[in-house]
Structures are given as structure tokens and as C-alpha cells.
Amino acid sequence: MNKMTLSRVTTLVMISALAMLSLAVPSSAQQGMAPPVAPTAQQAPAVSQSQPPAALPQAAAPQAAPSDAAATPAEREGKLLKAAAAELKELSPWSMFKSADVVVKAVMIGLAFASLVTWTIFIAKMLELTVVQRKVRSALAKIADARSLAEAQFALGARGSVLASFLAAAMREARLSAGISSDAGIKERAASSFAEIVRAEARRIRLGMGLLATIGATSPFVGLFGTVWGIMNSFIGISKSQTTNLAVVAPGIAEALLATAIGLVAAIPAVIIYNHFSRVTKGYMELVSRASGAAARLLSRDLDRTHVSSHSRTAAE
């Protein structure tokens, strides 16, 4: 009985040991295999997540390259159109001047200076002609009743006018010709002095009018030169931009045409002012001729009185 009991106990112990061993082996196998399986399970999603972004540029690159190559001229023209539209919105004489070429800018500045000179001459000559005409008319009115050169000089006083110059020249010639009985010679010499005074007065009163004539005659051509230069630069820009769209070409052509406009603005007033001053100057020179004639008549009266007085003294003797 004891042997049978021991054998049974031994058999049970072995069975329980084998059962425990069989339970331990799968758990250890699972523990040994778990580490490799877990990383593969974790890496698989990472690979699946990283592959699509890498694959997308490769798939999109062949499609984007042809589209960019085909759309480059259109995109370039679109950019130029946008830039031209922005310029057209801000298109003004000042903006066109700032964006113009250096030569065109120099032409515009020169024409603007010529226009300033024109209006300066206009204001100065208007004041001068108004003053001298008033002086000559007033002087002629004052000596209208004068009977001699001395009386006329006394009536004028010390006021400076061309008539005072005529009277002074007549009295100087009469004084220098004292003792000469030839009245014709005295009058001829006095007339020569009067002619010199008239020529000097004509040169003085026409001072600045030659500049007006030059500005009026040359300003349109100077502006045309600036326009030709600006249009030439515009065509060069067209060849570089490789587009003939009017919105792109218009700013450069407008800048070029601005030079012609400024040239006309400088030339037209210069011509009008020159013609106006020519008429006014002609009227003033007629007043100067009247003053010269008045001085000559007074000299003739003085000479006649001298002869009359000498004849009366001779008769009295």
C-alpha cells in the first residue's frame, strides 16, 4: 500500500510539474516574441503615414513642371498687366515725370525753365512799357504849350524820360553851334543825335523779346526730341517685356508725349507774348518819334528867334 501510495504521489507530482512546465513555456514564448512584434506594429503605421507625403511630390512634380513651363508667358504678362494697371491708376504729370528717362527729364526741366523765363519777361516788360508810355505821354502833354527848349526843360523838371534826352541833345547842339549861321546844319546835326537816341531807346525797349522769339520757335522741337527719345525707350521696353499689350505700353508713351505737351505749353505763350509786345513796342516807338519831332520843332523855333533878334538888333543899329 505504501508503495502504491508513493507511486501515485510521484505520478501526481510529475503530472503537475509537466502541467506547470507546459503553462510556463507558452508564456515565455509570448514574452520573447512580443518585443519584435510590437515594434513592427508601431513602425507599420509610421511607414504608411510617411510614404504618402513622399509619394505626393513625386506624383505632383511631373504635373507641375509642364504647367509652369506652359504658364510662364501668361503669368509674366499677367504680372505686367497688374503693374501697368497700378501705374495707370496713379498716372499723373508728376508720376510720369518721375518715371521718365534722364534725357526726357532734362528736356522737361529745360522747357519748364523756358516757360518760367517767358512769364518773367512778360511781367517785367508789361510793367516797363506801361511806365515808359505813361511818362512820354505826360511829358508831351507838359511841353505842348512850351515856346522854347528852355521852357520845355523847365516844364519837365528832373523827371527822366526820352523826351528829356531829346531836349538835352537839342540844347547841347545849339550851344555847340553858337556863332554858326547855317540853321540847316544845326538841324541836321540835331536830327542825327535824335536818331541815335531813338535807336538806343528801341534797343532798350526790345530787350528780352529776342529770347521770347527763340523760346517760341525752338520749344516745340525740343519737346519733340524728348518725345522721340521717350518712345524709343518705350519700344526697347516692349522688346524686353515681350508683350504688346496697350496697358503695358501706355505709361512709357504717355511719359514721352508729356515732353511735347510741355514744349507746346512753353512755346504758345512765348509766341503770343512776343506778338503782343511787338504791337505795344511799335506804339511806344511812335510816341518816341512824336517826342523827337517836338524837340526838333522847339529847336527850330529857338533858331528862328535867334535870327529874328539878330536882325532886329542889326536894324536898330
C-alpha atoms as one frame of an Amber mdcrd trajectory, in Angstrom:
protein
   0.000   0.000   0.000   2.750   2.368   0.846   4.463   1.631  -2.434   1.268
   2.251  -4.346   0.711   5.474  -2.482   4.221   6.692  -3.193   3.913   5.825
  -6.838   0.623   7.673  -7.082   2.095  10.689  -5.324   5.079  10.594  -7.600
   2.839  10.328 -10.652   0.726  13.289  -9.492   3.835  15.345  -8.804   5.183
  14.631 -12.288   1.846  15.417 -13.903   1.607  18.685 -12.008   5.208  19.554
 -12.944   4.531  18.825 -16.603   1.385  20.930 -16.469   3.233  23.824 -14.909
   6.029  23.455 -17.458   3.563  23.456 -20.319   1.964  26.655 -18.969   5.366
  28.332 -18.498   6.677  27.628 -21.990   3.877  29.432 -23.933   4.046  32.459
 -21.612   7.814  32.715 -22.048   7.436  32.291 -25.806   4.897  35.028 -25.890
   7.156  37.223 -23.783  10.098  36.564 -26.120   8.134  37.227 -29.291   6.286
  40.278 -28.015   9.156  42.771 -28.412   9.710  42.130 -32.158   6.004  42.152
 -32.948   5.276  45.385 -31.128   7.861  47.476 -32.997   6.703  46.125 -36.333
   3.160  47.019 -35.428   4.315  50.515 -34.447   6.541  51.024 -37.478   3.892
  49.942 -39.959   1.668  52.931 -39.348   4.683  55.248 -39.428   5.733  53.904
 -42.771   2.189  54.149 -44.032   1.993  57.739 -42.824   5.369  58.854 -44.187
   5.047  57.229 -47.583   2.086  59.271 -48.932   3.794  62.736 -48.474   6.919
  61.399 -50.153   4.887  59.935 -52.944   2.749  63.056 -53.457   5.603  65.419
 -54.537   6.904  62.708 -56.851   3.493  62.380 -58.436   2.796  66.122 -58.466
   6.219  67.195 -59.733   5.791  65.872 -63.254   2.393  67.567 -63.460   3.557
  70.936 -62.028   6.623  71.240 -64.252   4.785  71.207 -67.563   2.083  73.547
 -66.258   4.688  76.087 -65.037   6.553  75.923 -68.296   3.356  76.423 -70.230
   2.017  79.193 -67.958   5.237  81.259 -67.700   4.455  83.740 -70.530   0.857
  84.103 -69.380   1.913  84.657 -65.782   4.540  87.154 -66.898   2.005  89.071
 -68.958  -0.437  88.971 -66.074   2.156  90.473 -63.755   2.945  93.169 -66.299
  -0.736  93.937 -66.698  -1.146  94.245 -62.939   1.843  96.570 -62.718   0.564
  98.608 -65.665  -2.894  98.829 -64.106  -1.344 100.107 -60.877   0.604 102.725
 -62.858  -2.468 103.773 -64.816  -4.389 104.302 -61.604  -1.637 106.625 -60.364
  -0.890 108.203 -63.787  -0.372 111.943 -63.362   2.067 114.512 -64.789   4.241
 114.316 -61.677   4.330 110.493 -61.638   5.091 110.438 -65.375   7.918 112.926
 -64.827   9.417 110.836 -62.004   9.341 107.614 -64.037  10.678 109.210 -67.251
  14.152 108.716 -68.681  17.012 111.034 -67.660  17.136 112.695 -71.087  13.365
 113.220 -71.110  13.557 114.660 -67.598  16.268 117.095 -68.719  14.106 118.171
 -71.660  11.090 118.701 -69.400  13.107 120.715 -66.870  14.583 122.880 -69.643
  11.161 123.568 -71.127   9.711 124.373 -67.715  12.568 126.827 -67.130  11.925
 128.386 -70.562   8.260 128.803 -69.669   9.259 130.477 -66.393  11.546 132.849
 -68.307   8.701 133.657 -70.708   6.313 134.675 -67.960   9.044 136.600 -66.126
   9.766 138.625 -69.274   6.046 139.158 -69.774   5.558 140.644 -66.298   8.738
 142.746 -66.454   8.048 144.119 -69.934   4.425 144.889 -69.153   5.465 146.978
 -66.168   8.277 148.660 -68.108   6.175 149.518 -71.167   3.313 150.780 -69.038
   5.628 153.089 -67.100   7.553 154.492 -70.096   4.416 155.084 -72.146   2.844
 156.968 -69.281   5.999 159.067 -68.874   6.229 160.003 -72.560   2.535 160.897
 -72.808   2.765 163.020 -69.663   5.906 164.756 -70.953   4.314 165.505 -74.311
   1.297 166.983 -72.549   3.503 169.176 -70.400   5.522 170.688 -73.260   2.545
 171.126 -75.581   2.415 174.847 -74.780   6.179 175.371 -74.404   7.677 178.031
 -76.745  11.375 177.222 -76.354  13.751 174.449 -75.322  14.487 176.141 -72.012
  10.805 176.477 -71.228  10.181 172.850 -72.124  13.035 171.676 -69.898  11.684
 173.762 -67.046   8.223 172.243 -67.515   9.568 168.684 -67.469  11.784 169.193
 -64.449  14.223 166.476 -63.496  11.991 163.566 -64.493  13.808 161.068 -66.657
  12.122 160.368 -69.969  13.164 160.012 -73.561  11.763 163.480 -74.294  14.149
 164.976 -71.745  17.002 163.288 -73.629  15.834 164.863 -76.891  15.637 168.321
 -75.327  19.075 167.946 -73.784  20.571 166.843 -77.124  18.941 169.806 -78.920
  20.220 172.337 -76.406  23.697 170.828 -76.492  23.812 171.070 -80.289  22.537
 174.664 -80.189  25.199 175.594 -77.650  27.974 173.891 -79.595  26.818 175.518
 -82.837  26.780 179.055 -81.413  28.090 181.533 -83.926  27.203 179.360 -86.927
  24.639 180.971 -89.169  23.641 177.791 -91.019  20.372 176.647 -89.474  20.184
 173.673 -91.813  23.477 172.325 -90.500  22.341 172.687 -86.880  19.057 170.935
 -87.570  20.837 168.133 -89.439  23.244 167.530 -86.597  20.400 167.648 -84.068
  18.404 165.149 -86.178  21.413 162.821 -86.202  21.558 162.988 -82.412  17.826
 162.325 -82.225  18.177 159.255 -84.469  20.864 157.840 -82.176  18.592 158.341
 -79.167  15.700 156.626 -80.995  17.853 153.624 -81.902  19.147 153.317 -78.351
  15.617 153.509 -76.974  14.425 150.859 -79.455  17.225 148.507 -78.401  16.455
 149.088 -74.742  12.707 148.584 -75.055  13.108 145.417 -77.155  15.432 143.822
 -74.645  14.195 140.283 -73.904  11.984 139.986 -76.966  14.668 138.081 -78.856
  14.631 135.486 -76.095  10.864 135.217 -76.424  11.217 134.619 -80.161  13.840
 131.920 -79.553  11.671 130.137 -76.981   8.610 130.283 -79.208  10.498 128.933
 -82.221  12.555 126.142 -80.581  10.399 124.823 -77.719   8.179 122.575 -79.898
  11.242 120.957 -81.473  12.915 120.432 -78.105   9.735 118.799 -76.812   9.572
 116.652 -79.943  13.122 115.487 -79.294  12.114 114.399 -75.787   9.083 112.578
 -77.218  11.167 110.708 -79.808  13.672 109.698 -77.148  10.929 108.514 -74.790
   9.132 106.498 -77.485  12.431 104.888 -78.429  12.893 103.789 -74.816   9.287
 102.533 -74.776   9.935 100.299 -77.773  13.063  98.975 -76.096  10.954  98.153
 -73.022   8.386  96.406 -75.249  11.092  94.203 -76.730  12.348  93.306 -73.263
   8.920  92.548 -71.802   7.904  90.586 -74.930   4.364  91.927 -74.879   2.492
  94.436 -76.995  -0.426  94.933 -74.640  -1.541  98.578 -74.659  -1.828  98.665
 -70.857   1.879  97.834 -70.622   2.992 100.197 -73.393   0.776 103.180 -72.491
   2.753 104.611 -69.493   6.010 104.906 -71.445   4.322 106.551 -74.430   2.429
 108.915 -72.118   5.713 109.976 -70.496   7.180 110.648 -73.938   4.179 112.688
 -75.082   4.374 114.758 -71.895   7.592 116.317 -73.228   5.796 117.546 -76.348
   2.950 118.896 -74.229   5.379 120.879 -72.061   7.106 122.149 -75.215   3.802
 123.469 -76.542   2.980 124.984 -73.146   6.283 126.875 -73.303   6.071 127.838
 -76.996   2.472 129.020 -77.409   2.562 131.720 -74.667   6.002 132.848 -75.877
   4.714 133.432 -79.407   1.570 135.207 -78.191   3.523 137.420 -75.774   6.100
 138.241 -78.456   3.399 139.362 -80.892   1.705 141.411 -78.165   4.933 143.168
 -77.222   5.707 143.803 -80.894   2.470 145.773 -81.176   2.982 147.578 -77.859
   6.592 148.398 -78.697   5.555 149.785 -82.060   3.078 152.063 -80.302   5.754
 153.196 -77.870   8.216 153.948 -80.669   5.568 156.143 -82.308   5.423 158.110
 -79.059   9.227 158.395 -79.153   9.026 159.725 -82.716   6.473 162.284 -81.560
   8.841 163.345 -78.775  11.692 163.655 -81.276   9.526 165.821 -83.534   8.508
 168.014 -80.600  12.141 168.610 -79.640  13.049 169.374 -83.280  10.242 171.945
 -83.535  11.344 173.660 -80.338  14.913 173.821 -81.665  13.672 175.296 -84.921
  11.723 177.972 -83.022  14.766 178.880 -80.961  16.864 179.207 -84.101  14.271
 181.405 -85.788  14.019 183.591 -82.711  17.768 183.927 -82.671  17.795 185.114
 -86.271  14.872 187.471 -85.678  16.558 189.003 -82.661  19.824 189.389 -84.548
  18.064 191.028 -87.461  16.219 193.392 -85.136  19.490 194.388 -83.469  21.071
 194.941 -86.822  18.141 197.133 -87.919  18.288 199.089 -84.704  21.955 199.783
 -85.185
